[in-house]
Amino acid sequence: MSETSPTARALRVLELLQERPGIRADELAARLGVSDRATRRYVAILREAGIPVESARGPYGGYRLGRGLRLPPLVFSAEEALALVMAVLDGHHDPDADDPAGSALGKIVRALPDPVAARAAAVRRTAAAAPDRGAARPDPLTTSELVRASSDLRRVRLGYRSEAGTTWTREVEPWAIVVRHGRWYLLCRDLEAQARRAYRVDRVRSVEVLDSPFVRPSGLDPVVELEAHLGSGWEFAAEVLIEAPADQVRSWLPAHLGRLEALGGQRCRLVGSTSNLGEYAERLAGLPVSFRVEGGPELRAAVQEVGARMTAAVEE
C-alpha cells in the first residue's frame, strides 16, 4: 500500500488522533502535508469504516476519537511494541510519554472505555515508582536482533563498549538473553576467547547477524549459567566457611556470590569472587549464622571493616 494512498493517509490520521486527542485540522494537514479539505476527507474515510471520530468547533476545537462499541485499532511502532514487552519483562515502567513504552501505554489507555480509562489514567498520573538505579534497559531494536539471532541459531558480530569505555568487535554464538535485576545480559560463547561470556546488552553498540549457524549446548539453563558466570572470574577471590547447610544458605545469599559446597554436618563452603568487596562483605554480614573467611585477604579486610563499623555503632 502506497504511503500516499487515501487509505494510508487515513491510517496516519488515526495514529495522530491516538497520539494527540483534540488535534486541530490545520495541525493534521501540516503533519500530513495536505490541504485542510483533504484532511476532512481522510477523517470521513475513518468514520465510514466505523471508527468514531468526534469534532468540536471554535478556537479550542479539534478532532478526537470517540468512545463507542468499537474500539479504535491500536497502531504501535516496532520500537513501541518492543519497549512495552521489555518494560513488562524487566519490571520497569516509565510513565513519560516520550519513552516508547510510555507512548505505547498512552495508546492503550486512550483505547479503553471511559470509566476504565479514567481510573487507569489516574494511576499512571499519580503513582510514583522508586527508580531502580541498577536497571539499564537496552535499545529495543538491538535486543530484538539478538533475540532473533538466538532463536534462529545464527552467530552475530557485536560492536561493544566495556564499562571502562573500551570498544571492540567480537563474533559470538548468542545462546540466550537473560533479564536479571533490571539488567539485560547476552549469554554467549565468544569465538575469539573460546569461552562462555555474559555481555550487557545496553553496552552493545551494533549487531550484525551472520549466516553461520551454531549449536546451542544441550540442557542449557540460561539463568543458572548466567549466575555461575557472574560469580566467577572477578578480581578478588572469596572462600567462606558457613555454619549452616548449603540448602539453607541458598535462601539467604544470591547465587552470583559463588558456588556453595556441602560439607559434613551442618556446614558448607562458599567459593566465589567479586569486584565489589564492600557489597560482598555486607552480604556475608547479613547471614544469621556464624561464618569464617578462609580465603581471600582482601575480603577478610573488608569483613573486618564492616565488623568495626558495627562495633562502633553500639559503643558508648
GROMACS .gro file of C-alpha atoms in nm:
model
  316
    1MET     CA    1   0.000   0.000   0.000
    2SER     CA    2   0.143   0.335  -0.106
    3GLU     CA    3   0.215   0.582   0.176
    4THR     CA    4   0.034   0.849  -0.030
    5SER     CA    5  -0.284   0.644  -0.091
    6PRO     CA    6  -0.606   0.767   0.076
    7THR     CA    7  -0.616   0.455   0.298
    8ALA     CA    8  -0.257   0.503   0.414
    9ARG     CA    9  -0.323   0.871   0.484
   10ALA     CA   10  -0.640   0.783   0.677
   11LEU     CA   11  -0.445   0.537   0.893
   12ARG     CA   12  -0.187   0.806   0.959
   13VAL     CA   13  -0.470   1.038   1.070
   14LEU     CA   14  -0.588   0.763   1.306
   15GLU     CA   15  -0.243   0.735   1.459
   16LEU     CA   16  -0.219   1.113   1.506
   17LEU     CA   17  -0.562   1.118   1.672
   18GLN     CA   18  -0.446   0.849   1.912
   19GLU     CA   19  -0.127   1.039   1.991
   20ARG     CA   20  -0.281   1.386   2.024
   21PRO     CA   21  -0.652   1.391   2.112
   22GLY     CA   22  -0.802   1.731   2.021
   23ILE     CA   23  -0.558   1.796   1.734
   24ARG     CA   24  -0.681   2.073   1.502
   25ALA     CA   25  -0.750   2.027   1.132
   26ASP     CA   26  -0.468   2.263   1.033
   27GLU     CA   27  -0.223   2.067   1.250
   28LEU     CA   28  -0.334   1.740   1.090
   29ALA     CA   29  -0.293   1.893   0.746
   30ALA     CA   30   0.056   2.017   0.830
   31ARG     CA   31   0.163   1.676   0.964
   32LEU     CA   32   0.031   1.502   0.650
   33GLY     CA   33   0.147   1.768   0.405
   34VAL     CA   34  -0.200   1.807   0.255
   35SER     CA   35  -0.480   2.065   0.250
   36ASP     CA   36  -0.748   2.105   0.520
   37ARG     CA   37  -1.002   1.976   0.271
   38ALA     CA   38  -0.803   1.658   0.213
   39THR     CA   39  -0.773   1.610   0.590
   40ARG     CA   40  -1.151   1.621   0.624
   41ARG     CA   41  -1.176   1.357   0.351
   42TYR     CA   42  -0.943   1.122   0.543
   43VAL     CA   43  -1.147   1.175   0.861
   44ALA     CA   44  -1.458   1.081   0.660
   45ILE     CA   45  -1.287   0.757   0.550
   46LEU     CA   46  -1.230   0.665   0.915
   47ARG     CA   47  -1.593   0.737   1.004
   48GLU     CA   48  -1.715   0.525   0.711
   49ALA     CA   49  -1.501   0.241   0.850
   50GLY     CA   50  -1.690   0.261   1.178
   51ILE     CA   51  -1.423   0.444   1.379
   52PRO     CA   52  -1.591   0.717   1.588
   53VAL     CA   53  -1.412   1.048   1.524
   54GLU     CA   54  -1.560   1.345   1.712
   55SER     CA   55  -1.501   1.708   1.618
   56ALA     CA   56  -1.551   2.035   1.806
   57ARG     CA   57  -1.565   2.383   1.652
   58GLY     CA   58  -1.409   2.701   1.784
   59PRO     CA   59  -1.056   2.812   1.877
   60TYR     CA   60  -1.019   2.521   2.121
   61GLY     CA   61  -1.185   2.268   1.897
   62GLY     CA   62  -1.031   1.976   1.714
   63TYR     CA   63  -1.063   1.607   1.638
   64ARG     CA   64  -1.056   1.324   1.887
   65LEU     CA   65  -1.153   0.959   1.887
   66GLY     CA   66  -1.493   0.896   2.042
   67ARG     CA   67  -1.584   0.611   2.274
   68GLY     CA   68  -1.812   0.366   2.104
   69LEU     CA   69  -1.886  -0.001   2.087
   70ARG     CA   70  -1.592  -0.041   1.852
   71LEU     CA   71  -1.258   0.046   1.999
   72PRO     CA   72  -1.022   0.218   1.756
   73PRO     CA   73  -0.741  -0.014   1.649
   74LEU     CA   74  -0.409   0.040   1.820
   75VAL     CA   75  -0.117   0.119   1.593
   76PHE     CA   76   0.221   0.055   1.756
   77SER     CA   77   0.557   0.125   1.602
   78ALA     CA   78   0.811  -0.158   1.621
   79GLU     CA   79   1.006   0.034   1.885
   80GLU     CA   80   0.693   0.095   2.097
   81ALA     CA   81   0.585  -0.269   2.083
   82LEU     CA   82   0.931  -0.399   2.175
   83ALA     CA   83   0.972  -0.143   2.452
   84LEU     CA   84   0.635  -0.237   2.600
   85VAL     CA   85   0.728  -0.606   2.611
   86MET     CA   86   1.066  -0.521   2.765
   87ALA     CA   87   0.902  -0.297   3.026
   88VAL     CA   88   0.687  -0.590   3.140
   89LEU     CA   89   0.985  -0.829   3.147
   90ASP     CA   90   1.218  -0.611   3.350
   91GLY     CA   91   0.951  -0.453   3.572
   92HIS     CA   92   1.047  -0.101   3.466
   93HIS     CA   93   0.750   0.117   3.367
   94ASP     CA   94   0.829   0.471   3.261
   95PRO     CA   95   0.518   0.693   3.252
   96ASP     CA   96   0.698   0.953   3.040
   97ALA     CA   97   0.513   0.985   2.708
   98ASP     CA   98   0.845   1.049   2.530
   99ASP     CA   99   0.958   0.700   2.622
  100PRO     CA  100   0.848   0.431   2.370
  101ALA     CA  101   0.690   0.222   2.647
  102GLY     CA  102   0.514   0.530   2.783
  103SER     CA  103   0.389   0.619   2.437
  104ALA     CA  104   0.250   0.268   2.386
  105LEU     CA  105   0.088   0.275   2.730
  106GLY     CA  106  -0.079   0.604   2.641
  107LYS     CA  107  -0.233   0.447   2.331
  108ILE     CA  108  -0.372   0.159   2.534
  109VAL     CA  109  -0.525   0.395   2.792
  110ARG     CA  110  -0.688   0.607   2.521
  111ALA     CA  111  -0.849   0.297   2.368
  112LEU     CA  112  -1.015   0.187   2.693
  113PRO     CA  113  -1.381   0.265   2.776
  114ASP     CA  114  -1.423   0.592   2.967
  115PRO     CA  115  -1.468   0.456   3.325
  116VAL     CA  116  -1.173   0.218   3.294
  117ALA     CA  117  -0.957   0.473   3.113
  118ALA     CA  118  -1.017   0.736   3.383
  119ARG     CA  119  -0.901   0.502   3.659
  120ALA     CA  120  -0.601   0.380   3.461
  121ALA     CA  121  -0.500   0.736   3.373
  122ALA     CA  122  -0.530   0.840   3.738
  123VAL     CA  123  -0.299   0.558   3.850
  124ARG     CA  124  -0.050   0.645   3.578
  125ARG     CA  125  -0.060   1.013   3.668
  126THR     CA  126  -0.034   0.986   4.046
  127ALA     CA  127   0.158   0.665   4.122
  128ALA     CA  128   0.530   0.718   4.184
  129ALA     CA  129   0.777   0.436   4.131
  130ALA     CA  130   1.111   0.434   4.309
  131PRO     CA  131   1.375   0.412   4.036
  132ASP     CA  132   1.595   0.106   4.020
  133ARG     CA  133   1.938   0.265   3.995
  134GLY     CA  134   2.088  -0.062   3.880
  135ALA     CA  135   1.840  -0.107   3.594
  136ALA     CA  136   1.961  -0.041   3.242
  137ARG     CA  137   1.719  -0.114   2.960
  138PRO     CA  138   1.895  -0.155   2.625
  139ASP     CA  139   1.780  -0.036   2.285
  140PRO     CA  140   1.469  -0.239   2.187
  141LEU     CA  141   1.576  -0.292   1.825
  142THR     CA  142   1.924  -0.410   1.931
  143THR     CA  143   1.764  -0.652   2.177
  144SER     CA  144   1.523  -0.777   1.911
  145GLU     CA  145   1.808  -0.851   1.671
  146LEU     CA  146   1.993  -1.052   1.937
  147VAL     CA  147   1.678  -1.245   2.030
  148ARG     CA  148   1.616  -1.323   1.662
  149ALA     CA  149   1.972  -1.446   1.613
  150SER     CA  150   1.947  -1.662   1.926
  151SER     CA  151   1.615  -1.808   1.811
  152ASP     CA  152   1.747  -1.875   1.458
  153LEU     CA  153   2.077  -2.017   1.593
  154ARG     CA  154   2.288  -1.770   1.393
  155ARG     CA  155   2.620  -1.620   1.503
  156VAL     CA  156   2.646  -1.243   1.538
  157ARG     CA  157   2.921  -0.985   1.514
  158LEU     CA  158   2.896  -0.750   1.811
  159GLY     CA  159   3.023  -0.398   1.848
  160TYR     CA  160   3.067  -0.348   2.223
  161ARG     CA  161   3.172  -0.083   2.473
  162SER     CA  162   3.304  -0.207   2.807
  163GLU     CA  163   3.241  -0.043   3.145
  164ALA     CA  164   3.587   0.117   3.118
  165GLY     CA  165   3.495   0.269   2.781
  166THR     CA  166   3.699   0.034   2.563
  167THR     CA  167   3.532  -0.057   2.233
  168TRP     CA  168   3.584  -0.377   2.041
  169THR     CA  169   3.421  -0.617   1.793
  170ARG     CA  170   3.359  -0.985   1.863
  171GLU     CA  171   3.195  -1.278   1.685
  172VAL     CA  172   2.979  -1.476   1.927
  173GLU     CA  173   2.721  -1.752   1.947
  174PRO     CA  174   2.415  -1.592   2.117
  175TRP     CA  175   2.286  -1.866   2.346
  176ALA     CA  176   2.018  -1.667   2.531
  177ILE     CA  177   1.902  -1.329   2.661
  178VAL     CA  178   1.855  -1.316   3.040
  179VAL     CA  179   1.691  -1.034   3.238
  180ARG     CA  180   1.841  -1.008   3.586
  181HIS     CA  181   1.755  -0.733   3.837
  182GLY     CA  182   1.660  -0.484   3.565
  183ARG     CA  183   1.967  -0.555   3.353
  184TRP     CA  184   1.969  -0.743   3.023
  185TYR     CA  185   2.252  -0.987   2.952
  186LEU     CA  186   2.356  -1.175   2.641
  187LEU     CA  187   2.478  -1.520   2.745
  188CYS     CA  188   2.702  -1.639   2.465
  189ARG     CA  189   3.018  -1.816   2.354
  190ASP     CA  190   3.292  -1.577   2.249
  191LEU     CA  191   3.465  -1.740   1.950
  192GLU     CA  192   3.788  -1.544   1.987
  193ALA     CA  193   3.826  -1.629   2.356
  194GLN     CA  194   3.673  -1.977   2.309
  195ALA     CA  195   3.487  -1.924   2.636
  196ARG     CA  196   3.144  -1.855   2.782
  197ARG     CA  197   3.072  -1.486   2.829
  198ALA     CA  198   2.789  -1.264   2.957
  199TYR     CA  199   2.771  -0.920   2.796
  200ARG     CA  200   2.545  -0.633   2.900
  201VAL     CA  201   2.301  -0.572   2.614
  202ASP     CA  202   2.281  -0.199   2.693
  203ARG     CA  203   2.653  -0.177   2.607
  204VAL     CA  204   2.613  -0.338   2.266
  205ARG     CA  205   2.680  -0.072   2.001
  206SER     CA  206   2.599  -0.274   1.687
  207VAL     CA  207   2.468  -0.616   1.585
  208GLU     CA  208   2.534  -0.795   1.256
  209VAL     CA  209   2.356  -1.129   1.217
  210LEU     CA  210   2.576  -1.371   1.023
  211ASP     CA  211   2.488  -1.669   0.803
  212SER     CA  212   2.699  -1.903   1.016
  213PRO     CA  213   2.484  -2.142   1.223
  214PHE     CA  214   2.573  -2.275   1.568
  215VAL     CA  215   2.451  -2.544   1.807
  216ARG     CA  216   2.330  -2.434   2.149
  217PRO     CA  217   2.463  -2.651   2.437
  218SER     CA  218   2.215  -2.926   2.521
  219GLY     CA  219   2.036  -2.889   2.853
  220LEU     CA  220   2.139  -2.525   2.882
  221ASP     CA  221   1.972  -2.338   3.172
  222PRO     CA  222   2.045  -1.972   3.086
  223VAL     CA  223   1.962  -1.837   3.433
  224VAL     CA  224   2.184  -2.088   3.614
  225GLU     CA  225   2.465  -2.034   3.361
  226LEU     CA  226   2.447  -1.656   3.400
  227GLU     CA  227   2.453  -1.672   3.780
  228ALA     CA  228   2.751  -1.906   3.770
  229HIS     CA  229   2.933  -1.675   3.529
  230LEU     CA  230   2.868  -1.364   3.736
  231GLY     CA  231   3.007  -1.541   4.043
  232SER     CA  232   3.345  -1.624   3.891
  233GLY     CA  233   3.638  -1.456   3.722
  234TRP     CA  234   3.642  -1.133   3.923
  235GLU     CA  235   3.947  -0.964   4.076
  236PHE     CA  236   3.916  -1.078   4.440
  237ALA     CA  237   3.881  -1.442   4.544
  238ALA     CA  238   3.645  -1.550   4.822
  239GLU     CA  239   3.631  -1.868   5.026
  240VAL     CA  240   3.398  -1.867   5.326
  241LEU     CA  241   3.308  -2.142   5.573
  242ILE     CA  242   2.944  -2.105   5.682
  243GLU     CA  243   2.790  -2.281   5.982
  244ALA     CA  244   2.468  -2.391   5.808
  245PRO     CA  245   2.361  -2.645   5.541
  246ALA     CA  246   2.406  -2.539   5.178
  247ASP     CA  247   2.031  -2.568   5.102
  248GLN     CA  248   1.955  -2.322   5.380
  249VAL     CA  249   2.229  -2.077   5.283
  250ARG     CA  250   2.099  -2.067   4.923
  251SER     CA  251   1.787  -1.894   5.052
  252TRP     CA  252   1.998  -1.625   5.223
  253LEU     CA  253   2.263  -1.541   4.964
  254PRO     CA  254   2.223  -1.453   4.593
  255ALA     CA  255   2.365  -1.714   4.357
  256HIS     CA  256   2.609  -1.473   4.193
  257LEU     CA  257   2.821  -1.461   4.511
  258GLY     CA  258   2.962  -1.801   4.419
  259ARG     CA  259   2.929  -2.178   4.444
  260LEU     CA  260   2.811  -2.349   4.762
  261GLU     CA  261   2.978  -2.678   4.852
  262ALA     CA  262   2.807  -2.903   5.108
  263LEU     CA  263   3.035  -3.025   5.387
  264GLY     CA  264   2.983  -3.284   5.658
  265GLY     CA  265   2.742  -3.188   5.935
  266GLN     CA  266   2.562  -2.854   5.934
  267ARG     CA  267   2.823  -2.664   5.734
  268CYS     CA  268   2.903  -2.554   5.379
  269ARG     CA  269   3.170  -2.361   5.191
  270LEU     CA  270   3.110  -2.059   4.964
  271VAL     CA  271   3.364  -2.029   4.680
  272GLY     CA  272   3.345  -1.728   4.451
  273SER     CA  273   3.495  -1.395   4.354
  274THR     CA  274   3.397  -1.030   4.341
  275SER     CA  275   3.494  -0.688   4.215
  276ASN     CA  276   3.296  -0.517   4.493
  277LEU     CA  277   3.446  -0.618   4.827
  278GLY     CA  278   3.225  -0.388   5.034
  279GLU     CA  279   2.899  -0.529   4.897
  280TYR     CA  280   3.024  -0.886   4.929
  281ALA     CA  281   3.125  -0.833   5.293
  282GLU     CA  282   2.791  -0.672   5.376
  283ARG     CA  283   2.606  -0.968   5.223
  284LEU     CA  284   2.803  -1.202   5.448
  285ALA     CA  285   2.737  -0.979   5.749
  286GLY     CA  286   2.365  -1.032   5.692
  287LEU     CA  287   2.391  -1.407   5.748
  288PRO     CA  288   2.203  -1.519   6.062
  289VAL     CA  289   2.471  -1.780   6.141
  290SER     CA  290   2.844  -1.782   6.212
  291PHE     CA  291   3.092  -1.783   5.925
  292ARG     CA  292   3.469  -1.754   5.874
  293VAL     CA  293   3.660  -1.612   5.577
  294GLU     CA  294   3.916  -1.879   5.491
  295GLY     CA  295   4.043  -1.746   5.159
  296GLY     CA  296   4.089  -1.401   5.013
  297PRO     CA  297   4.292  -1.148   5.215
  298GLU     CA  298   4.112  -0.853   5.055
  299LEU     CA  299   3.773  -0.997   5.151
  300ARG     CA  300   3.897  -1.065   5.505
  301ALA     CA  301   3.996  -0.698   5.539
  302ALA     CA  302   3.659  -0.585   5.402
  303VAL     CA  303   3.473  -0.805   5.654
  304GLN     CA  304   3.688  -0.666   5.936
  305GLU     CA  305   3.595  -0.313   5.827
  306VAL     CA  306   3.224  -0.395   5.831
  307GLY     CA  307   3.264  -0.557   6.174
  308ALA     CA  308   3.443  -0.248   6.310
  309ARG     CA  309   3.161  -0.026   6.186
  310MET     CA  310   2.902  -0.244   6.356
  311THR     CA  311   3.101  -0.246   6.680
  312ALA     CA  312   3.142   0.131   6.673
  313ALA     CA  313   2.768   0.173   6.625
  314VAL     CA  314   2.696   0.029   6.974
  315GLU     CA  315   2.992   0.165   7.166
  316GLU     CA  316   2.917   0.429   7.427
   0.00000   0.00000   0.00000
